[in-house]
Short mmCIF file of C-alpha atoms and ligand atoms in Angstrom, two decimals:
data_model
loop_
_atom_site.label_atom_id
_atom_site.label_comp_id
_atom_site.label_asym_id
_atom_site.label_seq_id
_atom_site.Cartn_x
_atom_site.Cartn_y
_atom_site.Cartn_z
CA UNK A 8 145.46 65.06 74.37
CA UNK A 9 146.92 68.09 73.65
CA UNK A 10 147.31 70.18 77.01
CA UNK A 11 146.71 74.17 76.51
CA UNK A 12 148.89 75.57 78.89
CA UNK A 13 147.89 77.67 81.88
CA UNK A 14 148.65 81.24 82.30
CA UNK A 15 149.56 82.69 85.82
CA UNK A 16 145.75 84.16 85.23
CA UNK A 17 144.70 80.83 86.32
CA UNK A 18 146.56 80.45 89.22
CA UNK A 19 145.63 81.21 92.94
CA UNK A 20 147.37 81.52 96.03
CA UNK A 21 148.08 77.99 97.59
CA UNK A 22 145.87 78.55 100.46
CA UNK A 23 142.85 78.97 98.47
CA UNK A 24 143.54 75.15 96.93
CA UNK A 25 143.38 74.01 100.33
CA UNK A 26 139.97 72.24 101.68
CA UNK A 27 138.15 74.19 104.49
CA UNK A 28 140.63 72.77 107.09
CA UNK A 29 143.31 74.94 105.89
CA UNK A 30 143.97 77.17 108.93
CA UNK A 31 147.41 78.55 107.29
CA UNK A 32 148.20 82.16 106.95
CA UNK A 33 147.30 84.11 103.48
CA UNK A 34 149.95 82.67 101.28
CA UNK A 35 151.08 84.01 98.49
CA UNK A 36 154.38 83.38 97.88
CA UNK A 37 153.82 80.90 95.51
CA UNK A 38 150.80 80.52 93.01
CA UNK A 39 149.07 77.27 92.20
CA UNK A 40 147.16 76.13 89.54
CA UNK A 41 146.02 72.65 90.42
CA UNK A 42 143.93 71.06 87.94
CA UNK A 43 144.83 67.83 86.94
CA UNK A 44 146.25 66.66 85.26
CA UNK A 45 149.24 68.94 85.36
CA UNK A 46 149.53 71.76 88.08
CA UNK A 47 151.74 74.85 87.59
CA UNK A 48 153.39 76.04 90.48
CA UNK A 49 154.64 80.20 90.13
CA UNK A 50 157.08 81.83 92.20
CA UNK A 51 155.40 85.15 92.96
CA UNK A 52 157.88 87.10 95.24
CA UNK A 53 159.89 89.21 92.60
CA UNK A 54 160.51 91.84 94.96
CA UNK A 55 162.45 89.66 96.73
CA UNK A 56 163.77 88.19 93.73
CA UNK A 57 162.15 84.90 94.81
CA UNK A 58 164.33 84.22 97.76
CA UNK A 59 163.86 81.19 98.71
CA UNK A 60 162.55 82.21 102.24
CA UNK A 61 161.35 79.74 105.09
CA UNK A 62 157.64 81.13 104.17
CA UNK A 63 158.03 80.58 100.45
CA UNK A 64 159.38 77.16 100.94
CA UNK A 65 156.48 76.46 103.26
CA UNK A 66 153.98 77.13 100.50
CA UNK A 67 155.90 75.58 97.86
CA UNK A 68 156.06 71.91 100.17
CA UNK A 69 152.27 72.26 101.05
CA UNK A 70 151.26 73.68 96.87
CA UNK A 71 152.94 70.33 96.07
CA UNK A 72 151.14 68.57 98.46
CA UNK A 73 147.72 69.87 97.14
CA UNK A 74 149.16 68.08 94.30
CA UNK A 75 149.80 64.81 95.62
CA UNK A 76 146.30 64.68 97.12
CA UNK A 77 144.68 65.88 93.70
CA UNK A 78 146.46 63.19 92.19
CA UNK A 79 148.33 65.37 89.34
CA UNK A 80 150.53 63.77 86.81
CA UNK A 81 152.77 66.54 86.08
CA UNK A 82 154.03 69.68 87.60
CA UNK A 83 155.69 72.67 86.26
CA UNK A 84 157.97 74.72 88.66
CA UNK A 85 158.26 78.57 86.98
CA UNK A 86 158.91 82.12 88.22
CA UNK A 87 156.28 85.08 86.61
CA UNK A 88 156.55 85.15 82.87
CA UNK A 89 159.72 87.20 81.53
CA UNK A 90 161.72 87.27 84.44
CA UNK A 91 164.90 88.58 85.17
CA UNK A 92 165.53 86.69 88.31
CA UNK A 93 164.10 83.12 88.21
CA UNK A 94 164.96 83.08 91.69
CA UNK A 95 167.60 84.55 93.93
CA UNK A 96 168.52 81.33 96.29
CA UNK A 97 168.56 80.57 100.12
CA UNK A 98 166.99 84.03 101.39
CA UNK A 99 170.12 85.34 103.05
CA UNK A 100 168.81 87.09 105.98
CA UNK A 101 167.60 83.68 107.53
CA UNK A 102 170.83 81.83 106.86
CA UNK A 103 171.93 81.44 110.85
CA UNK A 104 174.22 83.44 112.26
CA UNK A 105 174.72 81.24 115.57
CA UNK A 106 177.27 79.08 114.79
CA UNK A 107 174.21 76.70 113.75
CA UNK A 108 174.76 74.74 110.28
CA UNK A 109 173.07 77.27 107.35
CA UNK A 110 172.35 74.17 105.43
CA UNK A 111 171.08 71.32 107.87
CA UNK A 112 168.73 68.22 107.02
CA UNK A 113 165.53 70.82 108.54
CA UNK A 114 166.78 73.63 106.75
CA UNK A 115 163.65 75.03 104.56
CA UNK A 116 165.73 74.91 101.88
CA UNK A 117 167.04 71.16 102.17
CA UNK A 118 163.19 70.22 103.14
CA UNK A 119 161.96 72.08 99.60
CA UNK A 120 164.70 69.54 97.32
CA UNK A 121 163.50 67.23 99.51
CA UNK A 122 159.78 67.56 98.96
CA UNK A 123 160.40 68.11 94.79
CA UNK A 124 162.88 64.96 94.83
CA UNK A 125 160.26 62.91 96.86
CA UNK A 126 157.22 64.46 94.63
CA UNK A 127 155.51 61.10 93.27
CA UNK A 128 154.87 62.68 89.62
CA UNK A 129 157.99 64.51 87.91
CA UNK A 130 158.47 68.19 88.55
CA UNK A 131 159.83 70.19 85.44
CA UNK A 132 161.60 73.34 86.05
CA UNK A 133 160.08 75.71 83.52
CA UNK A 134 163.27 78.56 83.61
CA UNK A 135 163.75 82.23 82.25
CA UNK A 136 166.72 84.58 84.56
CA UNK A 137 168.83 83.82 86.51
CA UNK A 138 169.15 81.10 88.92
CA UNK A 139 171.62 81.77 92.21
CA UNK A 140 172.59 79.11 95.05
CA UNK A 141 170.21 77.03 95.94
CA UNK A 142 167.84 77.44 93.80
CA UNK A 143 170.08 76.09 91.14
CA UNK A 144 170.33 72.80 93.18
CA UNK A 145 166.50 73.19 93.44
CA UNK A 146 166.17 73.54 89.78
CA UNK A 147 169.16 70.52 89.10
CA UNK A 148 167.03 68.04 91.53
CA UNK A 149 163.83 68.81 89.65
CA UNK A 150 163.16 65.95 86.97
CA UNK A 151 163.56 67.78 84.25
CA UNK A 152 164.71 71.57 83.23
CA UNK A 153 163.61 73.30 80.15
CA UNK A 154 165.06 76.90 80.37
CA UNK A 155 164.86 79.93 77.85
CA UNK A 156 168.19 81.34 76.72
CA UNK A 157 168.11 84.08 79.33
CA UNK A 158 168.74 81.48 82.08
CA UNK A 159 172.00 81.58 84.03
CA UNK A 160 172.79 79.18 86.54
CA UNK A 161 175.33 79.82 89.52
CA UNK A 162 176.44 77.86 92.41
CA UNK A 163 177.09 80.15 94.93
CA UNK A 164 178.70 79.21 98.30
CA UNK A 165 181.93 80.86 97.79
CA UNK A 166 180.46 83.87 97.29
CA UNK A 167 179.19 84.31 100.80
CA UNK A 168 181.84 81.65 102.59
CA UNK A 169 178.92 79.26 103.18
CA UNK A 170 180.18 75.98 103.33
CA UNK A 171 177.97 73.83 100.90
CA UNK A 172 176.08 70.54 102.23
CA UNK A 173 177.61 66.92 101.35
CA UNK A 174 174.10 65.91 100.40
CA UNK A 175 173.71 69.19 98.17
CA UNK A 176 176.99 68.46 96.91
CA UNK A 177 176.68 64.94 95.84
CA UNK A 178 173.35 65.95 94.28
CA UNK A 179 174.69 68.43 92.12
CA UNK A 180 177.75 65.93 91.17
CA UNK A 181 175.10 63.32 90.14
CA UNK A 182 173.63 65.52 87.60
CA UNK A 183 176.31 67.88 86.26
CA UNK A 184 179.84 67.10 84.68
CA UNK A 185 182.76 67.60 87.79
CA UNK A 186 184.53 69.81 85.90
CA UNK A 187 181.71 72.68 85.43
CA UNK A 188 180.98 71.67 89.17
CA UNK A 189 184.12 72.38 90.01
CA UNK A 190 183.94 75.60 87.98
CA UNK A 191 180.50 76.77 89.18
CA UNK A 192 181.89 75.96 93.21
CA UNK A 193 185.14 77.80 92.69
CA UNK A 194 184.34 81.07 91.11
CA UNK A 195 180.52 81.22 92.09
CA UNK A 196 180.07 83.12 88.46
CA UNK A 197 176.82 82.48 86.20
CA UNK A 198 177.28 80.09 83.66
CA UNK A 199 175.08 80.47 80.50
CA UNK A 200 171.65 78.90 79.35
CA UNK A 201 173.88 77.18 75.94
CA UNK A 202 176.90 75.62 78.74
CA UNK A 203 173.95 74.51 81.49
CA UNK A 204 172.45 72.69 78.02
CA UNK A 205 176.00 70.45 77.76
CA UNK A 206 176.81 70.20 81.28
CA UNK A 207 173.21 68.72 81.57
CA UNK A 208 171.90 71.54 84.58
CA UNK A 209 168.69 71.84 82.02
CA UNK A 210 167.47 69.14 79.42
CA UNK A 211 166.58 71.37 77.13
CA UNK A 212 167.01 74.96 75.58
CA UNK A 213 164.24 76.55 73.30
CA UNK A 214 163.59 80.08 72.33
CA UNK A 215 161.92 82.42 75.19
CA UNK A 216 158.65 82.58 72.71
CA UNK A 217 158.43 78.51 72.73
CA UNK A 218 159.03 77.90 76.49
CA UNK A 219 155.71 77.74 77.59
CA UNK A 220 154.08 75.39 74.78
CA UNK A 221 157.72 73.13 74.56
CA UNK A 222 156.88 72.52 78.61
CA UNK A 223 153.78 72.05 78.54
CA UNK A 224 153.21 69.86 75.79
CA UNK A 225 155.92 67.52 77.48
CA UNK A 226 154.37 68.02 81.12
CA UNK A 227 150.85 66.90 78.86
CA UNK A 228 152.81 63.95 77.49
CA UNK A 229 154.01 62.69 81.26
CA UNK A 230 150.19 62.57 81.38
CA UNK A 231 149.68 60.01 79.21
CA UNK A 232 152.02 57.63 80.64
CA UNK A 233 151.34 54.91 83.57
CA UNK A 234 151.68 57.62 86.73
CA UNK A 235 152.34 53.94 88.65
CA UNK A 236 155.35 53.15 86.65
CA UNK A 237 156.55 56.97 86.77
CA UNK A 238 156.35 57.02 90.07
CA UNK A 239 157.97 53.77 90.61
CA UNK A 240 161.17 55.00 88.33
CA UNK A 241 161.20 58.25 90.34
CA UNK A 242 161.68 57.07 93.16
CA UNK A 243 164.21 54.19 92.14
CA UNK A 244 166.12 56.35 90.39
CA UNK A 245 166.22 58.68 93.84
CA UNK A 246 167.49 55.63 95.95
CA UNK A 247 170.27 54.41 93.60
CA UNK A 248 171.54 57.90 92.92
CA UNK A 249 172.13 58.84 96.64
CA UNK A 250 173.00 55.50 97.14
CA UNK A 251 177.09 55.82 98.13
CA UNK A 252 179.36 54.01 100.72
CA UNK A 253 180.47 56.73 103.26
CA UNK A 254 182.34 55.90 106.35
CA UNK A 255 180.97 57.38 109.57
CA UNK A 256 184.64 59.12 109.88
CA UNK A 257 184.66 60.23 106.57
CA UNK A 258 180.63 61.87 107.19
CA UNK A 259 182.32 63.54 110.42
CA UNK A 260 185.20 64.94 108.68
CA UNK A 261 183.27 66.74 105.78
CA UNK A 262 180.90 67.96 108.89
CA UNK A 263 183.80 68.82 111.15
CA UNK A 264 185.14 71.00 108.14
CA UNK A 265 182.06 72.44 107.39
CA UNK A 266 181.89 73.67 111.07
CA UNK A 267 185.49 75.45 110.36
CA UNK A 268 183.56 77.36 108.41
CA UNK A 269 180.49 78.56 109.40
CA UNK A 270 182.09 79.35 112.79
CA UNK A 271 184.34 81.60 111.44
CA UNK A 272 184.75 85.11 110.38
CA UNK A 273 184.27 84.44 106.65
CA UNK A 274 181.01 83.25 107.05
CA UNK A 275 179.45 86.34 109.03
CA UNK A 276 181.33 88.74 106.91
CA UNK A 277 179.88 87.16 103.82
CA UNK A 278 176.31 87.24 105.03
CA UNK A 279 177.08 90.83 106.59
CA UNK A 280 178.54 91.78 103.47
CA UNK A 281 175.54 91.41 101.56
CA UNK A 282 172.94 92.63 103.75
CA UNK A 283 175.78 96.50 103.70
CA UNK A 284 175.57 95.67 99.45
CA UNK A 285 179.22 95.64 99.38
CA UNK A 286 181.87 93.41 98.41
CA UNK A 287 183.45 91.09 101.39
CA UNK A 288 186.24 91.37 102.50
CA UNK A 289 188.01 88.12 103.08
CA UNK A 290 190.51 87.45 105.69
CA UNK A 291 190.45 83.52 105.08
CA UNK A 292 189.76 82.95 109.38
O1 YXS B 320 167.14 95.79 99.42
P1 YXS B 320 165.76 95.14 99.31
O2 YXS B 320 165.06 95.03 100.63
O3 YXS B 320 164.94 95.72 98.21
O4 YXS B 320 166.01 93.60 98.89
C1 YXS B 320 166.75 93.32 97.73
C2 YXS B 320 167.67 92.17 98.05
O5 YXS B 320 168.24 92.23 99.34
C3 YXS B 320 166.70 91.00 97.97
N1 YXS B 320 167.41 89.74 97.71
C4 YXS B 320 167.57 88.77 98.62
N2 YXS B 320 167.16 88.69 99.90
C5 YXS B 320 167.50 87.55 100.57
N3 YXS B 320 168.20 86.54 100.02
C6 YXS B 320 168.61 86.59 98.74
N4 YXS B 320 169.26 85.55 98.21
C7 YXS B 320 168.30 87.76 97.97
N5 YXS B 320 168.57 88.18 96.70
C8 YXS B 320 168.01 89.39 96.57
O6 YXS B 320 165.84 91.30 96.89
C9 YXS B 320 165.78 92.73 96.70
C10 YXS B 320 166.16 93.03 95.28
O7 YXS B 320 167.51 92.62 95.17
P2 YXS B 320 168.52 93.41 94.22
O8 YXS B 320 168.28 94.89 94.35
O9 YXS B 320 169.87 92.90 94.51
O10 YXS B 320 168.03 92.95 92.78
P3 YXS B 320 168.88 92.96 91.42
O11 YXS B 320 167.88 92.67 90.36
O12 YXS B 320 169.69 94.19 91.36
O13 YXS B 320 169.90 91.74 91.55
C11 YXS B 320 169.38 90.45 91.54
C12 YXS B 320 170.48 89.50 92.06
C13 YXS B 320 169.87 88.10 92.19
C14 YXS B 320 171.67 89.48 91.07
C15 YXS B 320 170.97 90.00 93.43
O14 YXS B 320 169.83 90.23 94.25
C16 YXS B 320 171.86 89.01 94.12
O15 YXS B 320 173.04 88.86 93.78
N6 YXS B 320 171.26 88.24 95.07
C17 YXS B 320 172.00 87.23 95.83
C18 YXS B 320 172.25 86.00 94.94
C19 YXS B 320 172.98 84.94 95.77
O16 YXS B 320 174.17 85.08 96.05
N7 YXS B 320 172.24 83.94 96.18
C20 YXS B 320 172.78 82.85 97.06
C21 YXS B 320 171.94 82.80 98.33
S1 YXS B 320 172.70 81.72 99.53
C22 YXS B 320 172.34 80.18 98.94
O17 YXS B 320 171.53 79.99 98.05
C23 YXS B 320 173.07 79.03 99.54
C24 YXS B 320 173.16 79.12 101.04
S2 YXS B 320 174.67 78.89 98.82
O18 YXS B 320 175.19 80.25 98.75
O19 YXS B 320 175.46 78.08 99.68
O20 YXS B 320 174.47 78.33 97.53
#
């Protein structure tokens, strides 16, 4: 069955998905289009470059749990057609400034990877811009990325002196060669649609005209297969990835060096530093 892909026409804001017991707040953060067998969900703040915000992320984790309950087979993750900014990362005003870990197991952002990683069907990441921080673990941990040549892709901790998560970190590692890790983590620059295509960040890279029907007529053909089995393979393949021997000591010394830094001065001038839309000054305390 071939499966005509949705426009964002069809899509509605999460809250009107929900059954009569939905008491949530207007959402519209993020669009859904839930119709099985393959649901589209749209990141619709591009004023805020699609930050991933804590109220964002709270409609993304309950759009994809419309889509659990409906039962869908496929989802597609996308930004608004023709994008400049797929999305712009962990929404920088709510990283903490209390000496609290910006990246802890609750942390919206950590609970949205979560939520796609633990999605029963496979979420594609449908991508056109730019991808910054976070959201380029999001789109890495999504089962499969399909981007236009427009997409960049960069992993941005150093830029702001956050200190990345070991989870996020090993997550990343699992997917993308260590030596365009290493690159992306050390000079927090873009790196292009072609280079994300062979360090395996995306799966595949097709002209900005074919995006749509190339993703959709492989979400369609996820369809087809046993959504048991899929789900089955998902979720082993989740396990066994994550699956590494770390000593208690060695878990508390990545932490306890991860509290050197957000504690110190780097940290707040990096996050200050943005919000004044200058350049940080780094004094490496
Ligand atoms: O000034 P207004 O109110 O219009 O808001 C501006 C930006 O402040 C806002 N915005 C963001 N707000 C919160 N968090 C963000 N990540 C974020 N990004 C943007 O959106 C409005 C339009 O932004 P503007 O004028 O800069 O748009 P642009 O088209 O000129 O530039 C687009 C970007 C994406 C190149 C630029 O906004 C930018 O560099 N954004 C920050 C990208 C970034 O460093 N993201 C990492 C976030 S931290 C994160 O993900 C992890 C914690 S980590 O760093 O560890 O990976």
């Amino acid at each position: 069955m071939g499966f005509e892909h949705r426009c964002v026409a069809h899509a509605a804001p999460v809250d009107s998905m929900r059954s009569v017991c939905w008491k949530g707040p207007p959402m519209s953060l993020v669009l859904l289009d839930a119709e099985p067998p393959v649901a589209t969900l749209t990141l619709n703040h591009d004023e805020k470059r699609n930050a991933l915000s804590c109220a964002l992320i709270s409609e993304l984790t309950e759009a994809l749990a419309i889509c659990r309950e409906r039962e869908v087979r496929s989802v597609v993750l996308r930004a608004r057609k023709g994008v400049k900014v797929w999305s712009a990362g962990h929404d920088i005003s709510e990283l903490p400034k209390n000496g609290r870990d910006p990246l802890a197991y609750n942390d919206p952002l950590e609970q949205a990877i979560r939520a796609v990683r633990e999605h029963p069907a496979p979420v594609i990441a449908m991508v056109e811009g730019s991808v910054w921080g976070g959201a380029c673990e999001l789109v890495i941990c999504c089962d499969l990325a399909i981007a236009a040549p427009t997409a960049t892709f960069a992993l941005t901790p150093a830029r702001l002196g956050v200190p990345y998560n070991a989870a996020g970190v090993l997550r990343i590692m699992n997917e993308v060669d260590l030596s365009t890790v290493k690159e992306m983590f050390f000079t927090g620059r873009p790196i292009s649609a072609e280079r994300a295509l062979a360090s395996e960040v995306i799966n595949h890279l097709v002209p900005a005209e074919e995006l749509e029907s190339f993703t959709y007529e492989m979400a369609g053909a996820i369809t087809q297969m046993s959504p048991l089995s899929i789900a089955v393979a998902k979720e082993q393949i989740r396990l066994l990835s994550d699956a590494r021997p770390l000593s208690p000591e060695a878990f508390e010394r990545i932490q306890g060096m991860r509290r050197t830094v957000y504690d110190s001065g780097d940290y707040r001038e990096g996050i200050r530093a943005f919000m004044e839309k200058r350049p940080p000054r780094w004094t490496g305390r």
